[in-house]
Tab-separated table of C-alpha atoms and ligand atoms in Angstrom:
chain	number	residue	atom	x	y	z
A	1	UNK	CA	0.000	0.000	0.000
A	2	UNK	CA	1.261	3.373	-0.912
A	3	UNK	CA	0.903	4.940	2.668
A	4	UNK	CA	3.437	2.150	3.915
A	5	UNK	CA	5.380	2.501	1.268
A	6	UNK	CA	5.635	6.084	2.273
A	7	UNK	CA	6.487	5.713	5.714
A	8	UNK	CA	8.941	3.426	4.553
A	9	UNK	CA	11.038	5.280	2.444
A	10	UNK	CA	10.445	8.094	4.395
A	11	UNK	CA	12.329	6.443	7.242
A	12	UNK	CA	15.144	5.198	5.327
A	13	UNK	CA	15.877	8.978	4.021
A	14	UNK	CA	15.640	10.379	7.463
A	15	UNK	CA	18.076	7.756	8.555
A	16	UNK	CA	20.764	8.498	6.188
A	17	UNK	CA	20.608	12.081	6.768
A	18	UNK	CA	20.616	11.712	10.624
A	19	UNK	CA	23.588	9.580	9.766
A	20	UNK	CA	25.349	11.844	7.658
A	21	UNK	CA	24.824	14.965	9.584
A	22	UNK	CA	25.920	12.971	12.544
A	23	UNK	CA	29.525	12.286	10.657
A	24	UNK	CA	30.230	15.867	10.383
A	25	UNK	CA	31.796	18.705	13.300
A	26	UNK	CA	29.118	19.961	15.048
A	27	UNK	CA	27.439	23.480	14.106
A	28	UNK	CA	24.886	25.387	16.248
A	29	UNK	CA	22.834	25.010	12.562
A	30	UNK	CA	22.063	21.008	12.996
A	31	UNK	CA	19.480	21.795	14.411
A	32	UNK	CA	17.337	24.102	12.826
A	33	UNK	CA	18.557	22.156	9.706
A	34	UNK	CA	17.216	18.529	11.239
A	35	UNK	CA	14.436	19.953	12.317
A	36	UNK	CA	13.771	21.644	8.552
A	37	UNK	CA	14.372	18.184	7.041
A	38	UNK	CA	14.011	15.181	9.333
A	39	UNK	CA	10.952	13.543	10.958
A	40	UNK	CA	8.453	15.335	8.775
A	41	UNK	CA	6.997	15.662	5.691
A	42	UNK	CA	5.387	13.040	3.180
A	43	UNK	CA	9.084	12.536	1.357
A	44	UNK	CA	6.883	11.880	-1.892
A	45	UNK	CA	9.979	13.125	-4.300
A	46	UNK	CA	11.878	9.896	-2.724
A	47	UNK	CA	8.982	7.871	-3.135
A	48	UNK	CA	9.031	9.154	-6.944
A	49	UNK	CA	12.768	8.824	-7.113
A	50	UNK	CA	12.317	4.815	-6.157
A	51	UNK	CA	9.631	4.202	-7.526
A	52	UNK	CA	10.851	5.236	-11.314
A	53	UNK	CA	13.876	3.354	-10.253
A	54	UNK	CA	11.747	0.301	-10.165
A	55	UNK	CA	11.043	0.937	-13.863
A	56	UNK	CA	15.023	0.253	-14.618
A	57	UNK	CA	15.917	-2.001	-12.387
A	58	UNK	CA	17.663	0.410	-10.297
A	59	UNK	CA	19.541	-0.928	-6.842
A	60	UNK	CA	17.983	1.405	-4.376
A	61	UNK	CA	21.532	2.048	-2.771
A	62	UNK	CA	22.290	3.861	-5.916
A	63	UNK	CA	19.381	6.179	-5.040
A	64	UNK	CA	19.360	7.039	-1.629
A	65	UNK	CA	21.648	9.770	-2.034
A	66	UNK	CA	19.707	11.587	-4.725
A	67	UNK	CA	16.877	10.886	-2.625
A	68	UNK	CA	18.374	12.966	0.553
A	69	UNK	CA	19.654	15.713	-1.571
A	70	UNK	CA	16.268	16.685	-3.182
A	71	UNK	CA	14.742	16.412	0.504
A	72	UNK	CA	17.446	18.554	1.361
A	73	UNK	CA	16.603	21.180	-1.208
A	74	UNK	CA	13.244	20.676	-0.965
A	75	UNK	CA	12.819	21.284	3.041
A	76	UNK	CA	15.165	24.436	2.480
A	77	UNK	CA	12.686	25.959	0.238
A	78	UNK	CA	10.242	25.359	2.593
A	79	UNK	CA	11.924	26.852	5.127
A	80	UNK	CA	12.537	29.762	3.073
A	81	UNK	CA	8.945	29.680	1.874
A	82	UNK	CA	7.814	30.614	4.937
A	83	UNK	CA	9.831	33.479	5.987
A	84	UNK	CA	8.110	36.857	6.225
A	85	UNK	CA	9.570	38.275	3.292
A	86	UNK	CA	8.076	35.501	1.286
A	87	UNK	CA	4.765	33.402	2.665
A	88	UNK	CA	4.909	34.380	5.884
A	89	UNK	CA	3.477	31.304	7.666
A	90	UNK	CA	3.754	30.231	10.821
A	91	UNK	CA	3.116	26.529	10.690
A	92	UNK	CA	4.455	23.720	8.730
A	93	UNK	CA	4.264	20.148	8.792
A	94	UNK	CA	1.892	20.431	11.961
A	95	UNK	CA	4.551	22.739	13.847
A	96	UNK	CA	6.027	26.378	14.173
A	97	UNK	CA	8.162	26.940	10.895
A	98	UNK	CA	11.798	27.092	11.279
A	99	UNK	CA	11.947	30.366	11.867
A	100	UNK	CA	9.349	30.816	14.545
A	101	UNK	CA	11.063	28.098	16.244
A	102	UNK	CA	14.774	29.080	15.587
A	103	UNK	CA	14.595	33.056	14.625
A	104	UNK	CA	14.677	33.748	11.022
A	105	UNK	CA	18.227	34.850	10.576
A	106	UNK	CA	19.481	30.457	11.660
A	107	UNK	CA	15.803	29.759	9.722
A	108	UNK	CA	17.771	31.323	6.588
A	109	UNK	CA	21.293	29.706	7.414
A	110	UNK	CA	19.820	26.518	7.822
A	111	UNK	CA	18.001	26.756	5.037
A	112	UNK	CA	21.194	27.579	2.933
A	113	UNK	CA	22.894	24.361	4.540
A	114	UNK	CA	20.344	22.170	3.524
A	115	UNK	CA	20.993	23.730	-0.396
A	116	UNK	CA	24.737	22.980	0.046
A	117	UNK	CA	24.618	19.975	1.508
A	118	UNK	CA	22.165	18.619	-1.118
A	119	UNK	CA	25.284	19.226	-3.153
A	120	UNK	CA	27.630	17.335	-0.819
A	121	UNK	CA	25.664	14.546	-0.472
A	122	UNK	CA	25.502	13.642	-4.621
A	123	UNK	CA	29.352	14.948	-4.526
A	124	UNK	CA	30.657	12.742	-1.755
A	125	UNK	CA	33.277	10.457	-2.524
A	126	UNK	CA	31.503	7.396	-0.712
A	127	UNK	CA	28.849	7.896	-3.313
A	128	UNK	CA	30.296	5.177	-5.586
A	129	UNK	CA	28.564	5.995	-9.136
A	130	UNK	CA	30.868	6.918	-12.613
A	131	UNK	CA	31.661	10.584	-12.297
A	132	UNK	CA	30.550	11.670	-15.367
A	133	UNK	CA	27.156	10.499	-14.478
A	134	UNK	CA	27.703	12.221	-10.830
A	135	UNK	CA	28.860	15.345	-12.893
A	136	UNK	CA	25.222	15.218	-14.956
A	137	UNK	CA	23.160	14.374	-11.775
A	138	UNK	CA	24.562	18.013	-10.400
A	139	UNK	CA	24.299	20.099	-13.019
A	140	UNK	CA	21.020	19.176	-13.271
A	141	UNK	CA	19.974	19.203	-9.807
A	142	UNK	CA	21.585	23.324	-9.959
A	143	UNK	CA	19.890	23.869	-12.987
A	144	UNK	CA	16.463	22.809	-11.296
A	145	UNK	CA	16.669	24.439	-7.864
A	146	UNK	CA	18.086	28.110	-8.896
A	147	UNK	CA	17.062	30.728	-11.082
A	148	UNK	CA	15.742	28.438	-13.840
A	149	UNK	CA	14.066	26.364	-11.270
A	150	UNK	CA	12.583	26.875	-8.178
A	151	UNK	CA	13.736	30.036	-7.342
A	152	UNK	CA	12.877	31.436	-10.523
A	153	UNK	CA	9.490	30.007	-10.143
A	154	UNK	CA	9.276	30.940	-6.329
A	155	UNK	CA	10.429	34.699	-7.563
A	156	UNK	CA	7.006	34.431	-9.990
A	157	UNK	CA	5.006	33.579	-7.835
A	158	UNK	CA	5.505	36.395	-5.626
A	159	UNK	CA	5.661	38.922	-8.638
A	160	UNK	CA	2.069	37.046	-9.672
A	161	UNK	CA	0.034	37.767	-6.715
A	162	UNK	CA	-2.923	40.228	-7.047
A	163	UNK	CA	-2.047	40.055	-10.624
A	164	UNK	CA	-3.826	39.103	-14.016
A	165	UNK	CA	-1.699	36.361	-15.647
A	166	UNK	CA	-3.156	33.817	-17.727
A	167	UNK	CA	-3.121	30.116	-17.930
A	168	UNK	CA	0.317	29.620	-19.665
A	169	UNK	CA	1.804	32.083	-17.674
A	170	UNK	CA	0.691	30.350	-14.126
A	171	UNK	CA	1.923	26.743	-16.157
A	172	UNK	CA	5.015	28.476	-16.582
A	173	UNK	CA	4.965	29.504	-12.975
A	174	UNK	CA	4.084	26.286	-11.235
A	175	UNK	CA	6.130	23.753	-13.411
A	176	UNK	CA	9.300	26.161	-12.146
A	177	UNK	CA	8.362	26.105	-8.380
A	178	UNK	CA	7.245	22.970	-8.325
A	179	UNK	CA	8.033	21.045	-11.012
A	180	UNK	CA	11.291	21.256	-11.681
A	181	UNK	CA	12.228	19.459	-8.353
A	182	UNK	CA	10.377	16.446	-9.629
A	183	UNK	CA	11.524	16.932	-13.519
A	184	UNK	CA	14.575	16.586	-11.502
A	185	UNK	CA	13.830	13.370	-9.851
A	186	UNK	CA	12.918	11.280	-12.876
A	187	UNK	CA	15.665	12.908	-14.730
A	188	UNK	CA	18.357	11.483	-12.136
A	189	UNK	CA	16.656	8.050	-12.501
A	190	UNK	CA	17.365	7.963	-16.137
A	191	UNK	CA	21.060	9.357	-15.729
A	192	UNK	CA	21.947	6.534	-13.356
A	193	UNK	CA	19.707	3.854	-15.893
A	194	UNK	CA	22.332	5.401	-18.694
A	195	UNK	CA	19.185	6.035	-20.736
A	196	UNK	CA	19.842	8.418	-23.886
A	197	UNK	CA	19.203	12.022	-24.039
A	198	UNK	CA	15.663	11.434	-25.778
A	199	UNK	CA	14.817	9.123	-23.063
A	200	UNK	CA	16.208	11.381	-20.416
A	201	UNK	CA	14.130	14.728	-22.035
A	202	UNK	CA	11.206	12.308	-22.438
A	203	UNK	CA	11.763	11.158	-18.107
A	204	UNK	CA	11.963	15.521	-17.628
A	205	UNK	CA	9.212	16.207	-18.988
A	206	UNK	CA	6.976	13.720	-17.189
A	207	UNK	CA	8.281	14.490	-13.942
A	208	UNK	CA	7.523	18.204	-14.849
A	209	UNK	CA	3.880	17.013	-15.216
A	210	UNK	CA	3.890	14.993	-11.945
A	211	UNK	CA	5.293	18.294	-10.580
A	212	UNK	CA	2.522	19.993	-11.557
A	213	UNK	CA	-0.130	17.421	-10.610
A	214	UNK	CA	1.349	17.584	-7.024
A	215	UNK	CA	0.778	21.534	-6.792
A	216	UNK	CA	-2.295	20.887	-8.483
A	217	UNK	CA	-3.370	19.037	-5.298
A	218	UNK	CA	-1.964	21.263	-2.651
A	219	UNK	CA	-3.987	24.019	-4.014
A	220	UNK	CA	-7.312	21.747	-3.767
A	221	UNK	CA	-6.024	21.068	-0.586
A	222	UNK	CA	-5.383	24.879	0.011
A	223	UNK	CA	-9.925	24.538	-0.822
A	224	UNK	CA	-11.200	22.069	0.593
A	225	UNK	CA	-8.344	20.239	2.896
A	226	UNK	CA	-7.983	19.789	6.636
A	227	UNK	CA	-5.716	21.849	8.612
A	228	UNK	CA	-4.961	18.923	10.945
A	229	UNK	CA	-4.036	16.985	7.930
A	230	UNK	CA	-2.295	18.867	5.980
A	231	UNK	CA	-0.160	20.155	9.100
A	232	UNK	CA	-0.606	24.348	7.664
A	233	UNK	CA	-3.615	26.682	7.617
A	234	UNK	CA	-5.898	26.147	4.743
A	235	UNK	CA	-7.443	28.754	2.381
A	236	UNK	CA	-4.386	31.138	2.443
A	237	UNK	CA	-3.965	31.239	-1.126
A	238	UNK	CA	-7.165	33.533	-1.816
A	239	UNK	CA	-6.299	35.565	0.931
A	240	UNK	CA	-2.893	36.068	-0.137
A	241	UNK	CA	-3.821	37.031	-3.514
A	242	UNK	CA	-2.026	33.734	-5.246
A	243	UNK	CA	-2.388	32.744	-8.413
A	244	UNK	CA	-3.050	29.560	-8.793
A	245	UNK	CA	-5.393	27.430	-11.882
A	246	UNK	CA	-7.997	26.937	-9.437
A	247	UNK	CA	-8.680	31.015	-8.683
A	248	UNK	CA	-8.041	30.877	-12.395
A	249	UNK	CA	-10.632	28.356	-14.041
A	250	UNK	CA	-12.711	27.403	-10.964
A	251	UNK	CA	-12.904	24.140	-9.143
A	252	UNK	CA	-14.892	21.668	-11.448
A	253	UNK	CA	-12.617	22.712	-14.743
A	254	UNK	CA	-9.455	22.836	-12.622
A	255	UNK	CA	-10.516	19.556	-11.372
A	256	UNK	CA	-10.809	17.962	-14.896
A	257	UNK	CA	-7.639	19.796	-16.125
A	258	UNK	CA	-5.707	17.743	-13.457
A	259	UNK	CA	-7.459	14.535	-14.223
A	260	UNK	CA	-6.876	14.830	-17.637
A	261	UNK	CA	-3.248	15.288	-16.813
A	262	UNK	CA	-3.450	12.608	-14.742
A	263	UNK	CA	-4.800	10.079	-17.440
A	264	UNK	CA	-1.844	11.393	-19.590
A	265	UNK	CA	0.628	10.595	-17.293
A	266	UNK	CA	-0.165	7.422	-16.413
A	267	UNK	CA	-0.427	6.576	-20.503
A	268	UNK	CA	3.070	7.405	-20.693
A	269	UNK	CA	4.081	5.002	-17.637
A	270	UNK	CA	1.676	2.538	-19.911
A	271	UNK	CA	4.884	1.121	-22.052
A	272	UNK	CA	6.913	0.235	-18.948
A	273	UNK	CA	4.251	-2.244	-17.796
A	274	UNK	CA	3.967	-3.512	-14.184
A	275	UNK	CA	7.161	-1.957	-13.826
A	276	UNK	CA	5.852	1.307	-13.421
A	277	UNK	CA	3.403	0.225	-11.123
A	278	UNK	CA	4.724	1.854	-7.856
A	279	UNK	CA	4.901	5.139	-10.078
A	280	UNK	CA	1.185	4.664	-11.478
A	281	UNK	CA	0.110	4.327	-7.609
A	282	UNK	CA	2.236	7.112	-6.692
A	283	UNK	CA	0.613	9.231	-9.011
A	284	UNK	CA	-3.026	8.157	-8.000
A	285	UNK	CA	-2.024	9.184	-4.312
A	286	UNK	CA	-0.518	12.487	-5.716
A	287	UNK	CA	-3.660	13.765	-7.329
A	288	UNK	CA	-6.027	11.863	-4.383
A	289	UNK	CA	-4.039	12.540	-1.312
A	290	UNK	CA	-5.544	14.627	1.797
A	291	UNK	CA	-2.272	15.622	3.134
B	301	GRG	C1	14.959	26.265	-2.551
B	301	GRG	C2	15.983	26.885	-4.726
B	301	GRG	C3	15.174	27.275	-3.570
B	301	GRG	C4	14.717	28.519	-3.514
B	301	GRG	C5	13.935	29.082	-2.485
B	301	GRG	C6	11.167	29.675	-1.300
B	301	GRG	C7	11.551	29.143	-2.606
B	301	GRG	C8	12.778	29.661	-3.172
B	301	GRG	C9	10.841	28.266	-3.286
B	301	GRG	C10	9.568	27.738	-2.764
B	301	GRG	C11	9.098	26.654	-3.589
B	301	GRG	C12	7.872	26.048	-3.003
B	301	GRG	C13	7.508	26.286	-1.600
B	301	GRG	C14	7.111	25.288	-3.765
B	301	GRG	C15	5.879	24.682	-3.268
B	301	GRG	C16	5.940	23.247	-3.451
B	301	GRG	C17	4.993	22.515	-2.567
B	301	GRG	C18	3.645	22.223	-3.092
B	301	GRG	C19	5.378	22.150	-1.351
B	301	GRG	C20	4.690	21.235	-0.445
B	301	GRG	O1	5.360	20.002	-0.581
B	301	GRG	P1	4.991	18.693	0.244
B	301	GRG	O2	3.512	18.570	0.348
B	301	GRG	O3	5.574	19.027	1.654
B	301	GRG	O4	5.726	17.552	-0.365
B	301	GRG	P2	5.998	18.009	2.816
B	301	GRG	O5	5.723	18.774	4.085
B	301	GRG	O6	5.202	16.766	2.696
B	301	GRG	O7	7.460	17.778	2.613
């Protein structure tokens, strides 16, 4: 079952990173940065990362690492998502933010660490895979999380709100902030399954899509989820001014649009057969999830 499967892998990612952090010198930013990463959050990326390695055969040691360095990256752009100069929330993952907890100037150091030691982590010498692959596997990962990533999509999103933008430009938008982390994901996957570059483009652009079929269901969530759930106030994106599909087309027709997207996701996953089944289901959950 998915949930397990979740927990799971979940588990395995927070132990190698307690494991790793704990092989470094100590820094009064471990903890702000464990808290910002470890013992929370669904880790779906990982769950995307190992499930697509299923697809290739992949040995799951050869994925761990990539799986803790997009956690990394991700939870630091959480962190940094909620800062007042950006979201301004208060809770995450069912608890203060980082920087209610930890004051925003460590919230914003420990948020850098996690970026740099995403980097690390892939980098590290103990991480046996060819270099040139290694060398591919970071590029990308910078290419995805800076200013033609996330940040670039983050730095939209803020420009967006209380705006007029249509649907392209908010698909532009979303497929940065969000997408791009999990273009990333299958993307890594097919560097380490030496797949060739129309295969690779081909694993991009569907883990764009899943990207955006994940913030498609954070902003139903946003609608119609449970705080308790979801672990963060609901209905903030109105109230913030955000852009996002569903202020765009309204509920029902954003709710098609991301079935339809759905459906065309899975048809792609259709030629790997029922070795893409741990993707299909992860997929289902994305779009079906309530936290
Ligand atoms: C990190 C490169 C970088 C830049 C910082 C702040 C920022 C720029 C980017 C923010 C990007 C962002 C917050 C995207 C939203 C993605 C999203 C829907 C997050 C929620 O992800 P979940 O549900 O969270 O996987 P959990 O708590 O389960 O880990």
């Amino acid at each position: 079952m998915i949930k397990n499967r979740l927990i799971k892998n979940a588990k395995k990612i927070d132990n190698f990173l307690i494991n790793y952090l704990n092989r470094q010198d100590r820094s009064l930013l471990i903890n702000p940065m464990k808290y910002g990463v470890i013992s929370g959050g669904k880790k779906i990326r990982s769950t995307v990362i190992l499930s697509a390695g299923k697809i290739f055969n992949l040995d799951q040691r050869k994925l761990i690492n990539i799986c803790a360095a997009v956690e990394c990256i991700h939870s630091y752009s959480l962190i940094h998502d909620d800062l007042p100069c950006m979201d301004d929330d208060s809770i995450r993952r069912g608890k203060p933010s980082t920087h209610i907890k930890f004051g925003e100037a460590s919230a914003v150091l420990a948020g850098n660490s996690l970026l740099t030691l995403a980097f690390e982590i892939i980098s590290d010498k103990n991480y046996l895979i060819n270099p040139k692959l290694k060398n591919e596997i970071i590029k990308s990962l910078a290419f995805c999380s800076g200013h033609t990533g996330i940040a670039g999509g983050q730095e939209l999103d803020l420009k967006f709100e209380n705006k007029k933008k249509n649907l392209k430009q908010i698909i532009v938008m979303q497929k940065k902030k969000t997408g791009k982390l999990f273009n990333f994901c299958l993307y890594a996957v097919g560097v380490l399954a030496k797949r060739n570059n129309k295969e690779k483009k081909f694993l991009s652009i569907l883990g764009e899509e899943i990207g955006l079929l994940f913030q498609f269901a954070d902003d139903f969530l946003d609608i119609r989820g449970s705080k308790e759930l979801v672990g963060k106030p609901i209905k903030k994106d109105k109230k913030k001014g955000k852009l996002t599909l569903i202020n765009l087309m309204g509920y029902e027709k954003a709710h098609n649009y991301a079935n339809n997207l759905k459906r065309k996701i899975l048809l792609k996953l259709k030629k790997h057969g029922k070795k893409a089944r741990d993707l299909s289901d992860t997929i289902e959950f994305i779009l079906g999830r309530n936290f």
